[in-house]
Amino acid sequence: MAGSNASFGGGFVLHWPNGEHESLPCISARVWVDGREWDYSEARFGGVLITPVRER
């Protein structure tokens, strides 16, 4: 899975690298990489922000 800005004005879109699914506009997503949980979202001034989810 990959993420990018939807346009210069903002927005966030998730993309599946193998083209298996259509791109998905969203606010944020929760993803798992090597068994760890991460938040995937648009950064405040553009770009993509990936942050670890803290253990509860």
Short mmCIF file of C-alpha atoms in Angstrom, two decimals:
data_model
loop_
_atom_site.label_atom_id
_atom_site.label_comp_id
_atom_site.label_asym_id
_atom_site.label_seq_id
_atom_site.Cartn_x
_atom_site.Cartn_y
_atom_site.Cartn_z
CA MET A 1 0.00 0.00 0.00
CA ALA A 2 1.20 3.50 -0.78
CA GLY A 3 -0.20 6.92 0.02
CA SER A 4 -0.04 10.30 -1.64
CA ASN A 5 -1.69 13.70 -1.69
CA ALA A 6 -4.82 13.84 -3.82
CA SER A 7 -3.98 17.27 -5.23
CA PHE A 8 -1.90 20.38 -4.58
CA GLY A 9 -4.75 21.65 -2.38
CA GLY A 10 -4.62 18.59 -0.13
CA GLY A 11 -6.46 15.35 0.49
CA PHE A 12 -5.05 11.87 0.95
CA VAL A 13 -5.30 8.82 -1.32
CA LEU A 14 -4.25 5.22 -0.69
CA HIS A 15 -2.94 3.18 -3.64
CA TRP A 16 -2.45 -0.56 -3.94
CA PRO A 17 0.90 -1.16 -5.69
CA ASN A 18 -0.25 -4.22 -7.63
CA GLY A 19 -3.27 -2.36 -9.07
CA GLU A 20 -5.58 -4.95 -7.51
CA HIS A 21 -7.98 -2.27 -6.18
CA GLU A 22 -8.93 1.28 -7.14
CA SER A 23 -7.28 4.16 -5.29
CA LEU A 24 -9.16 5.10 -2.12
CA PRO A 25 -9.62 8.73 -1.01
CA CYS A 26 -9.58 8.89 2.79
CA ILE A 27 -8.64 10.97 5.82
CA SER A 28 -6.24 8.43 7.30
CA ALA A 29 -5.61 4.68 7.51
CA ARG A 30 -4.28 2.19 10.02
CA VAL A 31 -1.74 -0.21 8.50
CA TRP A 32 0.37 -3.09 9.82
CA VAL A 33 4.01 -3.56 8.78
CA ASP A 34 5.96 -6.54 10.12
CA GLY A 35 3.35 -6.99 12.86
CA ARG A 36 3.51 -3.34 14.05
CA GLU A 37 0.59 -0.95 13.81
CA TRP A 38 1.03 2.46 12.11
CA ASP A 39 -1.17 5.48 11.29
CA TYR A 40 -0.90 6.64 7.70
CA SER A 41 -2.24 10.16 6.98
CA GLU A 42 -1.76 13.49 5.26
CA ALA A 43 0.79 15.76 6.92
CA ARG A 44 -0.30 19.23 7.99
CA PHE A 45 1.43 21.10 5.15
CA GLY A 46 1.30 18.32 2.55
CA GLY A 47 3.07 15.03 2.10
CA VAL A 48 2.41 11.74 3.86
CA LEU A 49 2.91 11.10 7.56
CA ILE A 50 3.48 7.61 8.96
CA THR A 51 3.56 7.36 12.75
CA PRO A 52 3.68 4.32 15.06
CA VAL A 53 0.58 3.58 17.13
CA ARG A 54 1.51 3.56 20.80
CA GLU A 55 1.03 0.36 22.74
CA ARG A 56 -2.06 0.48 24.93
#
